[in-house]
Coordinates of C-alpha atoms and ligand atoms in Angstrom, one line a residue:
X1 CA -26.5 -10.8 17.6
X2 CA -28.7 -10.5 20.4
X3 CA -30.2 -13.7 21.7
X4 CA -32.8 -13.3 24.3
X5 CA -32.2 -14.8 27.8
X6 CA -28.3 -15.3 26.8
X7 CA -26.0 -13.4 28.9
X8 CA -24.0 -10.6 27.3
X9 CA -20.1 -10.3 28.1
X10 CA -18.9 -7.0 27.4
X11 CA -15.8 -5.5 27.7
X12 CA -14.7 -3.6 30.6
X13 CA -12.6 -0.9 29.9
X14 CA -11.8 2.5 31.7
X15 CA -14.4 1.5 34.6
X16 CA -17.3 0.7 31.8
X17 CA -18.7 -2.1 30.3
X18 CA -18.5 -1.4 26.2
X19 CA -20.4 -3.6 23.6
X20 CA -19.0 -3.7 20.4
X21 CA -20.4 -4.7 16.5
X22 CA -18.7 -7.7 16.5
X23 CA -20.5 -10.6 18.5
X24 CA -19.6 -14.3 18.7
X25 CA -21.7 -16.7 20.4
X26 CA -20.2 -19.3 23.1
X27 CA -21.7 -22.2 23.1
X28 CA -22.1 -25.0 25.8
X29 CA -19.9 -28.0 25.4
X30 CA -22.9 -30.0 27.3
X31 CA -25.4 -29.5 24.5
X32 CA -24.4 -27.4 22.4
X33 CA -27.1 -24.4 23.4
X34 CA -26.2 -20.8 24.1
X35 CA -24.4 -19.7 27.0
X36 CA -22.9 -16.3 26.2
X37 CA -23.4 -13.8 23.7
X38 CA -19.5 -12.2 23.6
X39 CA -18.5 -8.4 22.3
X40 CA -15.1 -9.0 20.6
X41 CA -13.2 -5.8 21.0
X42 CA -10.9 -4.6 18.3
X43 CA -8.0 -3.0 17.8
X44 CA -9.3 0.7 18.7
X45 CA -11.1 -1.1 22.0
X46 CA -8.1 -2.8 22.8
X47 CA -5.8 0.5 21.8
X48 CA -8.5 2.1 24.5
X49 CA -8.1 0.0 27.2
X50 CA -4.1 0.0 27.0
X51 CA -4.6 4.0 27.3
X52 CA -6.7 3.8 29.7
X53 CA -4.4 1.1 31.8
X54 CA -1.6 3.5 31.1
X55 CA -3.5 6.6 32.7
X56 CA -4.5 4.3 35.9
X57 CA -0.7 3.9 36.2
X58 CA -0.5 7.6 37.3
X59 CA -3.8 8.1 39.2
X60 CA -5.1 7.0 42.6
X61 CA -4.2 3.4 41.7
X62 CA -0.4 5.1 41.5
X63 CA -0.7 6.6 44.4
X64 CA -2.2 4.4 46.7
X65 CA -0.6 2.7 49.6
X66 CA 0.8 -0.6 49.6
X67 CA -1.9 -1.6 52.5
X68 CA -4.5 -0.3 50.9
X69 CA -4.3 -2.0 47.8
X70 CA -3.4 -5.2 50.0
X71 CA -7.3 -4.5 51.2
X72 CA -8.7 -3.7 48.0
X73 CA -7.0 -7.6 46.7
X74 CA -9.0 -8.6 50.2
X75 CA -12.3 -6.8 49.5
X76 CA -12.1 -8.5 45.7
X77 CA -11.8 -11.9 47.7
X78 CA -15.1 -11.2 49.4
X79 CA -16.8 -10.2 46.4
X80 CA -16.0 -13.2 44.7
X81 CA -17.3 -15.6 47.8
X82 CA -20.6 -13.0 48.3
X83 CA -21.0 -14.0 44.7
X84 CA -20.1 -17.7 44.8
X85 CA -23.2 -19.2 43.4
X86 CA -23.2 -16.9 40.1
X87 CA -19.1 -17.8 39.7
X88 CA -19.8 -21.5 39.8
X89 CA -22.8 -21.3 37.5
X90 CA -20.8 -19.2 35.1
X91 CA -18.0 -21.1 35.1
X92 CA -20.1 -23.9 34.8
X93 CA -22.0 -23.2 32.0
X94 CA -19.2 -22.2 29.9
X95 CA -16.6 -25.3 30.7
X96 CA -19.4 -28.0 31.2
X97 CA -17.2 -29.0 33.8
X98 CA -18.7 -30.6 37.0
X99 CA -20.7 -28.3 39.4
X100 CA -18.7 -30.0 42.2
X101 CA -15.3 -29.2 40.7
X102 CA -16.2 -25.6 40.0
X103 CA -17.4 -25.5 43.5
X104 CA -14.0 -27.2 45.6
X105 CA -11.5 -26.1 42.6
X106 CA -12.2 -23.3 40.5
X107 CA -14.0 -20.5 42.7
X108 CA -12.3 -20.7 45.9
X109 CA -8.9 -20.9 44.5
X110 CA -10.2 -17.6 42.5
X111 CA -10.3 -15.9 45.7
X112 CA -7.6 -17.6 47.1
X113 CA -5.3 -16.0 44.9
X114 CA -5.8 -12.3 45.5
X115 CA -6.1 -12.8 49.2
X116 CA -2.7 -14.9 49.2
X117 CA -1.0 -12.5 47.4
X118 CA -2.5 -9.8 49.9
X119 CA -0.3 -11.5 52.3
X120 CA 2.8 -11.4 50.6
X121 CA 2.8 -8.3 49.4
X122 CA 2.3 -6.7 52.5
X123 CA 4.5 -9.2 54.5
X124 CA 7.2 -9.0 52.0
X125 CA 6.7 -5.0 50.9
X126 CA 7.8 -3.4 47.5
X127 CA 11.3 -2.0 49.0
X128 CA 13.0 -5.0 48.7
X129 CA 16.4 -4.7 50.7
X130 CA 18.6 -2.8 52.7
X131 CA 22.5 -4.0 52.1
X132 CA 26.0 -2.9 53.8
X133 CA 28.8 -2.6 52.3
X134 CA 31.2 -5.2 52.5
X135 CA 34.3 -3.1 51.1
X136 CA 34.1 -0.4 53.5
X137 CA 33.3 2.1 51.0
X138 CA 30.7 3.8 52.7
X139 CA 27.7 3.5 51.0
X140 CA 24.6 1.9 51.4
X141 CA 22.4 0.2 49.2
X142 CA 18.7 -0.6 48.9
X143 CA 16.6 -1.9 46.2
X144 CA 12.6 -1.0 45.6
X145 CA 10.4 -2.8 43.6
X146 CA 8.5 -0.7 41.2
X147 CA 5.6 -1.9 39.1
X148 CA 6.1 -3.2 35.6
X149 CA 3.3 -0.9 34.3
X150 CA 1.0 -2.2 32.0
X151 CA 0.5 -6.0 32.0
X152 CA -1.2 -7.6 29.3
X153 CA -2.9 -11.0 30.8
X154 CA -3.6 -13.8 28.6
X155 CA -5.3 -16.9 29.9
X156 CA -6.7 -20.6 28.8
X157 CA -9.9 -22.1 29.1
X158 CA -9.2 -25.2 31.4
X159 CA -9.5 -23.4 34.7
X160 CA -10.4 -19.9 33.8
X161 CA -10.7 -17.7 36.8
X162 CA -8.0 -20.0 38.7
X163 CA -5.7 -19.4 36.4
X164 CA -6.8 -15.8 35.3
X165 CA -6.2 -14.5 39.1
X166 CA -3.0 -16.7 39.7
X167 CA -1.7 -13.9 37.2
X168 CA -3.9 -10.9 37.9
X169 CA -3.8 -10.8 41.6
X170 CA -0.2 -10.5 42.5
X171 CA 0.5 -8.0 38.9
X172 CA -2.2 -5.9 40.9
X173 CA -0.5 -6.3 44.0
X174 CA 2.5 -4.8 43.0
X175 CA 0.8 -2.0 41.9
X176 CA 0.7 -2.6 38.1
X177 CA -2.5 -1.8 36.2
X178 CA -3.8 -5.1 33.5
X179 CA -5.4 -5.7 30.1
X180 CA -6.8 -9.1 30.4
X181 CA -7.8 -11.3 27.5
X182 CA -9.7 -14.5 28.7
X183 CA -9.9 -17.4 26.4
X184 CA -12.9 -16.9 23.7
X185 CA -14.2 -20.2 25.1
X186 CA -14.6 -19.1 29.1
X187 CA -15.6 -15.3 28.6
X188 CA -17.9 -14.8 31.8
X189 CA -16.2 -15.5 34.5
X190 CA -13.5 -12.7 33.9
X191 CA -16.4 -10.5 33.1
X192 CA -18.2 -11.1 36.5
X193 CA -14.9 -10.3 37.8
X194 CA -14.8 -6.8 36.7
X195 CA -18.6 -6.2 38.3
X196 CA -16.8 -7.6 41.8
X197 CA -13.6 -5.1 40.9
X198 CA -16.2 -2.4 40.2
X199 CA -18.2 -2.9 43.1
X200 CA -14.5 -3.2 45.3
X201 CA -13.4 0.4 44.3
X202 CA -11.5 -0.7 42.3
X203 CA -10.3 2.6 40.5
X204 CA -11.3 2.9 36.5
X205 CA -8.3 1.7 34.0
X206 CA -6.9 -1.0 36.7
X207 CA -8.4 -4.3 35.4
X208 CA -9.4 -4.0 31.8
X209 CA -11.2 -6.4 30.1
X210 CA -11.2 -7.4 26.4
X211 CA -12.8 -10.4 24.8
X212 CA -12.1 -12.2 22.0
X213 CA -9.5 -14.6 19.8
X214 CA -5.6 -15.1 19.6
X215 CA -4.3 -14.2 16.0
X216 CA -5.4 -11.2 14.3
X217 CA -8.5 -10.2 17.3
X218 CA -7.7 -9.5 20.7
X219 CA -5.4 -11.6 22.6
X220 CA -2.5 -10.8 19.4
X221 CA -3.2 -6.5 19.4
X222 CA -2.8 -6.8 23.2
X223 CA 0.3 -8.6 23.0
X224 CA 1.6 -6.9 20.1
X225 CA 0.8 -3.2 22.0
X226 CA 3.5 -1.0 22.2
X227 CA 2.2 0.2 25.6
X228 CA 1.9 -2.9 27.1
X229 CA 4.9 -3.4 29.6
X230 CA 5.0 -6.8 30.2
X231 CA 3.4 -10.1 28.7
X232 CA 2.3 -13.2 31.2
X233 CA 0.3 -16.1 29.0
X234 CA -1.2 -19.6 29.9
X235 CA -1.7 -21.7 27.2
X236 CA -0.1 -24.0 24.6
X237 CA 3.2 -23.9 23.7
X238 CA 3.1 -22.9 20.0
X239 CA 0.8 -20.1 20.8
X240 CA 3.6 -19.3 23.4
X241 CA 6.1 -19.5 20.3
X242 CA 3.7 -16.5 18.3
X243 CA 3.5 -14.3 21.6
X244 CA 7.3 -14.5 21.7
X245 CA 7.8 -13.5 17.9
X246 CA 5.1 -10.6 18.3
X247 CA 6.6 -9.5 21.6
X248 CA 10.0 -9.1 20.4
X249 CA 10.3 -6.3 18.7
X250 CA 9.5 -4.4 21.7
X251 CA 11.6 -6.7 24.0
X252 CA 8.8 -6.9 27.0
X253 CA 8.9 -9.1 29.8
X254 CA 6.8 -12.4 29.6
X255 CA 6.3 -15.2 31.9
X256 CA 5.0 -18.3 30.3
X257 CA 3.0 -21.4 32.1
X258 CA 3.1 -23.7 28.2
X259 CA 2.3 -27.0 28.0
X260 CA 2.8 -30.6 29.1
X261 CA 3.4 -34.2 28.8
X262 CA 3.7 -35.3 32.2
X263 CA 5.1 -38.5 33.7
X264 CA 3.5 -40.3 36.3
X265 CA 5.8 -43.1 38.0
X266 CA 4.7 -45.5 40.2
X267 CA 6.6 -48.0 42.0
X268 CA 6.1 -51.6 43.1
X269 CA 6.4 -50.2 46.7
X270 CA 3.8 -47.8 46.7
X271 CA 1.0 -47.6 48.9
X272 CA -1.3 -49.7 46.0
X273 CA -4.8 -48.0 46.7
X274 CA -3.1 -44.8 47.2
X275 CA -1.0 -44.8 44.4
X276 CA -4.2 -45.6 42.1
X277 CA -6.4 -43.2 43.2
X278 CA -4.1 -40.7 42.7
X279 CA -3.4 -41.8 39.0
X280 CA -6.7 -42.3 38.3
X281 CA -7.7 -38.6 39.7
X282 CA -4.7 -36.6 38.1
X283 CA -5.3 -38.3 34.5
X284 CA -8.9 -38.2 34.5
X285 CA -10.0 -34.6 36.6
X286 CA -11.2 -31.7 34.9
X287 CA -11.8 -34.5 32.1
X288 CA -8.1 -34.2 31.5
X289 CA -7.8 -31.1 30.7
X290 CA -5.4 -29.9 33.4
X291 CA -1.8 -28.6 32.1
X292 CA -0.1 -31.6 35.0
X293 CA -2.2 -34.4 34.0
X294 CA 0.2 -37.4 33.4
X295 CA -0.6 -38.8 30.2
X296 CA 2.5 -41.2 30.1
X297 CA 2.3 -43.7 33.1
X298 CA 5.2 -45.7 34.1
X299 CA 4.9 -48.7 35.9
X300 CA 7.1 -51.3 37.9
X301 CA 6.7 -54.3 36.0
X302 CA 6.2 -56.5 39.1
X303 CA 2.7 -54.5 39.6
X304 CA 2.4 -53.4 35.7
X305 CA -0.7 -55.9 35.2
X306 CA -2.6 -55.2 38.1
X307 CA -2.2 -51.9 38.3
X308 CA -3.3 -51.5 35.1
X309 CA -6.3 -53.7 34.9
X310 CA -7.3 -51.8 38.6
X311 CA -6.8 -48.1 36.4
X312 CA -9.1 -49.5 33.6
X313 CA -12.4 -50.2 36.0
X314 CA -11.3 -46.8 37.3
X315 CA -11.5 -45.1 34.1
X316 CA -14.2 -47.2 33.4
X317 CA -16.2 -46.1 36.3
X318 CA -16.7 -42.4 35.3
X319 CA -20.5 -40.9 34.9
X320 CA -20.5 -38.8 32.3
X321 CA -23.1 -36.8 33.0
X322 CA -25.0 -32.9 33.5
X323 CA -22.6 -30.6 35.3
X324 CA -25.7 -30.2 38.1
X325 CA -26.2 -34.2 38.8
X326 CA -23.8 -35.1 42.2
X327 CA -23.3 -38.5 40.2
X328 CA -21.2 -36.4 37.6
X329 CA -17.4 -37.3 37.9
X330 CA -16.6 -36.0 34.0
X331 CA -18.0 -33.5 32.0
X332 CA -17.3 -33.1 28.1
X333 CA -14.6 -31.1 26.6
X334 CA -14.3 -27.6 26.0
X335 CA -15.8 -27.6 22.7
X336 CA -16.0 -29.7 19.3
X337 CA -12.9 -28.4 18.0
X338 CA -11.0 -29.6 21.2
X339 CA -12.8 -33.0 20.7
X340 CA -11.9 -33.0 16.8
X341 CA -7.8 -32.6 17.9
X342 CA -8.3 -35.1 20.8
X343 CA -10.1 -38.2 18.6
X344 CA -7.4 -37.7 16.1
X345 CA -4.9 -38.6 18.6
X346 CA -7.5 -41.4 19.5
X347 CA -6.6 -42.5 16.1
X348 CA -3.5 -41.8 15.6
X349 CA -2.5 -43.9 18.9
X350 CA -4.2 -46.9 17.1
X351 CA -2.1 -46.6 13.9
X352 CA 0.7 -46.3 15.9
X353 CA 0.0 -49.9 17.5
X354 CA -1.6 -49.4 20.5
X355 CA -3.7 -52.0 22.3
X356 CA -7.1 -49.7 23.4
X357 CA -7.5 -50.9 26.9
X358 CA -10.4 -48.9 27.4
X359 CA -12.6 -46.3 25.5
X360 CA -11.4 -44.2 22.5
X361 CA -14.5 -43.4 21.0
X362 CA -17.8 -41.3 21.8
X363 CA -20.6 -42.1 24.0
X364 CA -23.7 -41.9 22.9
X365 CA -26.4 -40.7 25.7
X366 CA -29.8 -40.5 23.6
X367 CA -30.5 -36.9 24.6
X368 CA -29.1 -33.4 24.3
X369 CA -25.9 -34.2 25.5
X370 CA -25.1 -36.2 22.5
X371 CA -24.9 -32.6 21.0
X372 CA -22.4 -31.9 23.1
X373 CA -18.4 -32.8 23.5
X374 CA -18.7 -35.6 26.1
X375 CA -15.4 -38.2 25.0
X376 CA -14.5 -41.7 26.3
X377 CA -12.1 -42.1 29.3
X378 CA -9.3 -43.8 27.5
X379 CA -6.3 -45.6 28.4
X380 CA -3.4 -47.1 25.6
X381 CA -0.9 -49.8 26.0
X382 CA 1.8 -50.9 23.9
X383 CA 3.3 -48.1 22.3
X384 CA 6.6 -47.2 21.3
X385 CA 8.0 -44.5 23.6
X386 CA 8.9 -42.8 20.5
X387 CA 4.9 -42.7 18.9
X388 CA 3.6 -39.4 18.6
X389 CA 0.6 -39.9 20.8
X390 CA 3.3 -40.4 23.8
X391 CA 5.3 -37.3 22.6
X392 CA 2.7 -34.7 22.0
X393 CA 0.0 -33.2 24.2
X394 CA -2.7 -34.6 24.0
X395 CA -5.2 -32.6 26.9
X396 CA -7.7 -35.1 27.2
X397 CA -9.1 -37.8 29.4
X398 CA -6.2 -40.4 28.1
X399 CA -3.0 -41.6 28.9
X400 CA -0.5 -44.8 27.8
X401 CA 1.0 -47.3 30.0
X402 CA 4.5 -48.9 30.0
X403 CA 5.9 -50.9 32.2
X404 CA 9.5 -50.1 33.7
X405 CA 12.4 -52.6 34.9
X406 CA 14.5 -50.4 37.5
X407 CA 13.9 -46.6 38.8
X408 CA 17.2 -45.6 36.3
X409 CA 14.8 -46.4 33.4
X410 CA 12.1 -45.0 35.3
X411 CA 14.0 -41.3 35.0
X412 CA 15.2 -42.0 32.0
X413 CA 11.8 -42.9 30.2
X414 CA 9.9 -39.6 32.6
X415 CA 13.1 -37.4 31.3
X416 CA 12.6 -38.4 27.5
X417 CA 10.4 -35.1 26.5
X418 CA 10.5 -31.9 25.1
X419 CA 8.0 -30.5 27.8
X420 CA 9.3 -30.4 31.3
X421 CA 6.2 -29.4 33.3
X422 CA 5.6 -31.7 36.1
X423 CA 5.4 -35.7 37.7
X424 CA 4.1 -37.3 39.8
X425 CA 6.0 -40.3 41.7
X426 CA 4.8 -43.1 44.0
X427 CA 6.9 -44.9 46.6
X428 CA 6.8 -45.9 50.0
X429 CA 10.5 -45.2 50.0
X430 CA 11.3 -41.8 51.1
X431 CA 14.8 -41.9 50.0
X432 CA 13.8 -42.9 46.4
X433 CA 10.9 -40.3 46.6
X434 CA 13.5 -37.2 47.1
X435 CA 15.9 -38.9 44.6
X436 CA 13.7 -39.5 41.7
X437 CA 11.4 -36.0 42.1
X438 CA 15.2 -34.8 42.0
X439 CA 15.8 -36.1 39.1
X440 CA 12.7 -35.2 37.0
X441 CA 13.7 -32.3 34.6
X442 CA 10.4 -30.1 35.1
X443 CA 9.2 -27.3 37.2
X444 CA 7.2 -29.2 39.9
X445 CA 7.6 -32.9 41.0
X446 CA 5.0 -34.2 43.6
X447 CA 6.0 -37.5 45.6
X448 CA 2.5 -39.6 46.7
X449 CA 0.4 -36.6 45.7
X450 CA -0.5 -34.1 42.4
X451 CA -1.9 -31.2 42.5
X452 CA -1.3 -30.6 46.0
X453 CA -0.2 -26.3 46.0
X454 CA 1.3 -24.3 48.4
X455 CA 0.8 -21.2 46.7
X456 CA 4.0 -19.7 47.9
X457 CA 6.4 -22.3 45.5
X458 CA 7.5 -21.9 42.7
X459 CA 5.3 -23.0 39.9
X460 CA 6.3 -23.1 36.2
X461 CA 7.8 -25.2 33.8
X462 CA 10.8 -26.3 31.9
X463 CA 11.9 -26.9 28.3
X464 CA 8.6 -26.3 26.1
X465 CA 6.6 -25.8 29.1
X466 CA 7.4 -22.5 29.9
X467 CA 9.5 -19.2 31.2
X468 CA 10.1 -18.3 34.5
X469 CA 8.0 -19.4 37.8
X470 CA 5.1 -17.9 39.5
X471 CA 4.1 -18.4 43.0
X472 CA 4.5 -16.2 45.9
X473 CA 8.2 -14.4 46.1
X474 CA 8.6 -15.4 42.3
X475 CA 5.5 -13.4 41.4
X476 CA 6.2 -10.6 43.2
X477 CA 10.1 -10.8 41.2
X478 CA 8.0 -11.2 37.5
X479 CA 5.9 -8.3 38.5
X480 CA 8.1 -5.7 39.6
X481 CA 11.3 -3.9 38.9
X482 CA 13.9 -3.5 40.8
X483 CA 15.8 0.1 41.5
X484 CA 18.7 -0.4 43.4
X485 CA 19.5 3.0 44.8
X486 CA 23.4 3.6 46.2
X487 CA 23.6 6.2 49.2
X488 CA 27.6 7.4 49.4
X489 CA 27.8 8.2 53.4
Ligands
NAD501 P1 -4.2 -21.5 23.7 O1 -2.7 -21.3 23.6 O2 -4.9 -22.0 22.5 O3 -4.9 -20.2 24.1 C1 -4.6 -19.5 25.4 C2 -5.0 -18.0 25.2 O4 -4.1 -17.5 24.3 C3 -6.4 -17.8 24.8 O5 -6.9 -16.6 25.5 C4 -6.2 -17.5 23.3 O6 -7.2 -16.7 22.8 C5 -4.9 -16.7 23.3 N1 -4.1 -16.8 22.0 C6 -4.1 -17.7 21.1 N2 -3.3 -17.4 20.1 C7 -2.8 -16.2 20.4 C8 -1.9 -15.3 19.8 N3 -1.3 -15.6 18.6 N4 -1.6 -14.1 20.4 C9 -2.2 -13.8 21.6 N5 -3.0 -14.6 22.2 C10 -3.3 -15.8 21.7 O7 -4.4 -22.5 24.9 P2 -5.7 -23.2 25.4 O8 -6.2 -24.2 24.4 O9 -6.7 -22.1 25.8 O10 -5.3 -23.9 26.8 C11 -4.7 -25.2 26.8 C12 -3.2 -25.1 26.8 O11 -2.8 -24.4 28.0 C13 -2.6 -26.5 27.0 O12 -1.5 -26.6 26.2 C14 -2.2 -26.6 28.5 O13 -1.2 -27.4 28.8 C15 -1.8 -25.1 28.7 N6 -1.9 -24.8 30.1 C16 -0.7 -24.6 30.8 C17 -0.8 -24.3 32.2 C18 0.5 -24.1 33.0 O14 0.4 -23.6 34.1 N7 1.7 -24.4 32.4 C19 -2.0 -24.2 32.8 C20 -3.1 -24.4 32.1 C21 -3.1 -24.7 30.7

C-alpha cells in the first residue's frame, strides 16, 4: 500500500534501501492518521542482510583501524545533530510523545551514544591487558578483544533511537557488524539512521536494517539466525523468555534490558518539594512509559497524606495535548493496543479494592485526538501489596501508594518483586540514602534523583528485568571476546 504524502520505511540492507510486498501501515497514536507506510522484510530479506552483515565482517569495516571507526561513531553523531529537526519530527510523529521531550531526551542522547562510546573505545582500546607472571614461569600474557561478529539488535518503542544506539553504538565500536530490528510501532527513526550511516561512510553490510514484528516476522528469524553471533533485546520480559528459547539452540550471547516494577521510597525527611517533583516526573514522563518509572510508591506515614494529596494536583495538572503545543506535558500512548492492556489494569486495580485517587478513565478532547490513545494520569490507594496491579507491569501513566512505618519495611516492601530493575529513594539523610539504595535488589538505585545517567555505569537489571549490564566498560565486555594469548619467554 502506497499512501500518498506518507513516508515510506524501507529496509536497509547491504548499503540499499529494499521495499518489500508486504506493507503495514503505522499509525499515529495522536489521531490515529498515517504516519509511516513500513516494508516488512521476510525471512529471505532478513537471511540477506545477516549475509551481508557477515561479509562486512571481513571487508574494510574488518580492517579498519580502531581510530578510524572511533571517527566514523563521531561523524554518525554529527549527522544525527545536522539532521535534528527531521529526528524529532520523526520520532514525534510515530510516539506522539511531546516535541519537547523528543527534543531534550530522545535525539541528543541518540547522538550521545555513539560519541560516548567513541571515547571509550579509543581510551580503553580492543587489547585489553598486558599481565606478568606471578609464578615466575616466564611467560607473559595479554588479552585482545575481538568482535562478536554479527549482532542482531532488537529494540522497544518507548525511547526508540535512545535505546536503539545505547546498543548499536558501542557493538559498532568494537568492530562488530548489526542487524537491527526496531519496534513495528517506531520504524523511522532507525531508518533515518541508516541515511545518516550512508551519508557517514559508513561501509555497506555494517548497520542493517529490517522492519517488522516479533513472532513469526522479523524480529523472531533475526534472532532465530544461525549466523547471528550475538543477541542484545529491549523489551518485555516474556518476549525476553521467547528470544531465550529461540536463541538456544545455537547458544549465542544475549544481553537483556526486560522489564520493571520499580519502587519509589520517599521519606519523611526528604527535601518535600524536591522529593515530589521528582515522583511526580519519573511516574508520569514519557506518559509512563519509561522501563524505571516507579509504579509502587512508598511513603513515611508521618507525610503519607500530604504527600499524596500534593502528587494528585500534580498528576492532575498534566495538559494532554498535540506533541507541537509547548503546553504539552503528556502525550498518548503508543497505540490502542497498549491502551487496551493499560485500562484493563485500570480495572483490574478497582476489583482489586483500590480507592481511585485520581483518573482511570479516558479524556475526552472533542477533536481528532479523541481518535487517538491519550489516557488519564492515574494514581491508586489502598491495595494489598499482593494485588496484581502492584505486582505486574503496568507501563503507563499510574502508580499506587502505601504508606510505610520504618525504612526496614520500607526495603522490605521495595524488595517484594520479581523485577529488580531500579528505585528511586528520598532522604535528606545521607547515611540512610547509601544504606537503603544498598539494599534495593535491582540494577540501578538513584538517591534524590531518577533518571540521572552517567553513561559509563553500569545499567541493567535484576531478577525478571534482565541479563547482564550495559554502560561504558560493560558494553565494551558484552560486545567483544576476549583472546588471551600466553607468550613462553
Ligand atoms: P516488546 O517485548 O513487546 O517488543 C520489543 C521488541 O521485540 C520489538 O522490536 C518487537 O517487535 C520484538 N519482539 C517481540 N516478540 C519477539 C520475538 N518473539 N522474537 C524477536 N523479537 C520480538 O516490548 P515493547 O512493548 O516494545 O517495550 C516495552 C517493554 O520494554 C516494557 O516491558 C519495558 O519495561 C521494557 N523496556 C526495558 C528497558 C530496560 O532498559 N530494561 C528499557 C525500555 C523498555
Amino acid at each position: 500500500m502506497d499512501t500518498a504524502g506518507v513516508p515510506q520505511r524501507r529496509n536497509y540492507i547491504d548499503g540499499r534501501f529494499l521495499g518489500s510486498n508486504r506493507q503495514f501501515e503505522k499509525t499515529s497514536p495522536v489521531d490515529g492518521s498515517a504516519v509511516a507506510t513500513v516494508h516488512e522484510a521476510d525471512r529471505a530479506m532478513v537471511d540477506h542482510a545477516v549475509q551481508a552483515a557477515r561479509r562486512a565482517l571481513k571487508g574494510p569495516w574488518g580492517r579498519m583501524a580502531l581510530a578510524e571507526r572511533a571517527e566514523m561513531l563521531r561523524a554518525i553523531a554529527t549527522g544525527i545533530e545536522r539532521r535534528f529537526a527531521e529526528f524529532v519530527a520523526a520520532e514525534v510523529a510515530d510516539t506522539g510523545k511531546p516535541a519537547a521531550l523528543a527534543s531534550h531526551l530522545d535525539i541528543p542522547r541518540g547522538a550521545a551514544n555513539f560519541r560516548i562510546f567513541a571515547d571509550i573505545v579509543r581510551t580503553y582500546g580492543m587489547d585489553s591487558y598486558f599481565l606478568d607472571t606471578p609464578d615466575g614461569k616466564g611467560a607473559v600474557n595479554y588479552a585482545m578483544r575481538k568482535p562478536l561478529g554479527v549482532v542482531g539488535v532488537i529494540s522497544p518503542w518507548n525511547l526508540p533511537l535512545l535505546l536503539l544506539t545505547w546498543k548499536l553504538a558501542p557493538a559498532l565500536a568494537c568492530g562488530n557488524t548489526i542487524v537491527a530490528k526496531p519496534s513495528e510501532e517506531t520504524p523511522s527513526t532507525a531508518t533515518l539512521l541508516a541515511e545518516v550511516m550512508h551519508e557517514a561512510g559508513v561501509p555497506p553490510g555494517v548497520y542493517n536494517l529490517v522492519h517488522g514484528f516479533g513472532p513469526d516476522s522479523a524480529g523472531e528469524f533475526v534472532t532465530a539466525h544461525p549466523g547471528v553471533d550475538a543477541i542484545t533485546f529491549t523489551g518485555e520480559s516474556a518476549t525476553g523468555s521467547a528470544i531465550m528459547r529461540s536463541v538456544a539452540p545455537s547458544v549465542k550471547p544475549i544481553s537483556f534490558e526486560l522489564g520493571g516494577k520499580n519502587a519509589g521510597i520517599v521519606f519523611a525527611d526528604c527535601d518535600f518539594e524536591a522529593a515530589l517533583a521528582g515522583m511526580a516526573h519519573a511516574i508520569f514522563s514519557n506518559c509512563g512509559q519509561v522501563c524505571l518509572a516507579p509504579e509502587r510508591v512508598y511513603v513515611e506515614r508521618p507525610i503519607f497524606e500530604r504527600f499524596a494529596a500534593a502528587l494528585k494536583q500534580k498528576a492532575q495538572a498534566h495538559v494532554m495535548g498535540w506533541p507541537d503545543d509547548p503546553k504539552t506535558t503528556m502525550g498518548p500512548l503508543i497505540s490502542r493496543q497498549h491502551r487496551e492492556k493499560v485500562l484493563s489494569y485500570y480495572a483490574l486495580a478497582r476489583t482489586e479494592g483500590a480507592s481511585v485517587m485520581c483518573g482511570g478513565g479516558v479524556p475526552a478532547f472533542g477533536d481528532a485526538r479523541d481518535r487517538g490513545c491519550y489516557i488519564e494520569p492515574t494514581l491508586w490507594t489502598g491495595l494489598a501489596e499482593t494485588a496484581r496491579s502492584v505486582k505486574e507491569e503496568i507501563f503507563g501513566p499510574c502508580a499506587h501508594l502505601a504508606p510505610f512505618e520504618d525504612e526496614e519495611q520500607a526495603i522490605a516492601m521495595a524488595n517484594d518483586t520479581r523485577y529488580g530493575l531500579a528505585a528511586t529513594v528520598w532522604t535528606s539523610n545521607l547515611s540512610r540514602g547509601h544504606r537503603v539504595a544498598q539494599a534495593m535488589e535491582c540494577g540501578i538505585a538513584w538517591v534524590n534523583c531518577w533518571f540521572l545517567r552517567d553513561l559509563r555505569t553500569p545499567f541493567g537489571g535484576a531478577k525478571l528485568s534482565g541479563i547482564g549490564r550495559e554502560g561504558g566498560l560493560h558494553s565494551l565486555n558484552f560486545y567483544s571476546e576476549p583472546t588471551n594469548v600466553c607468550i613462553k619467554l
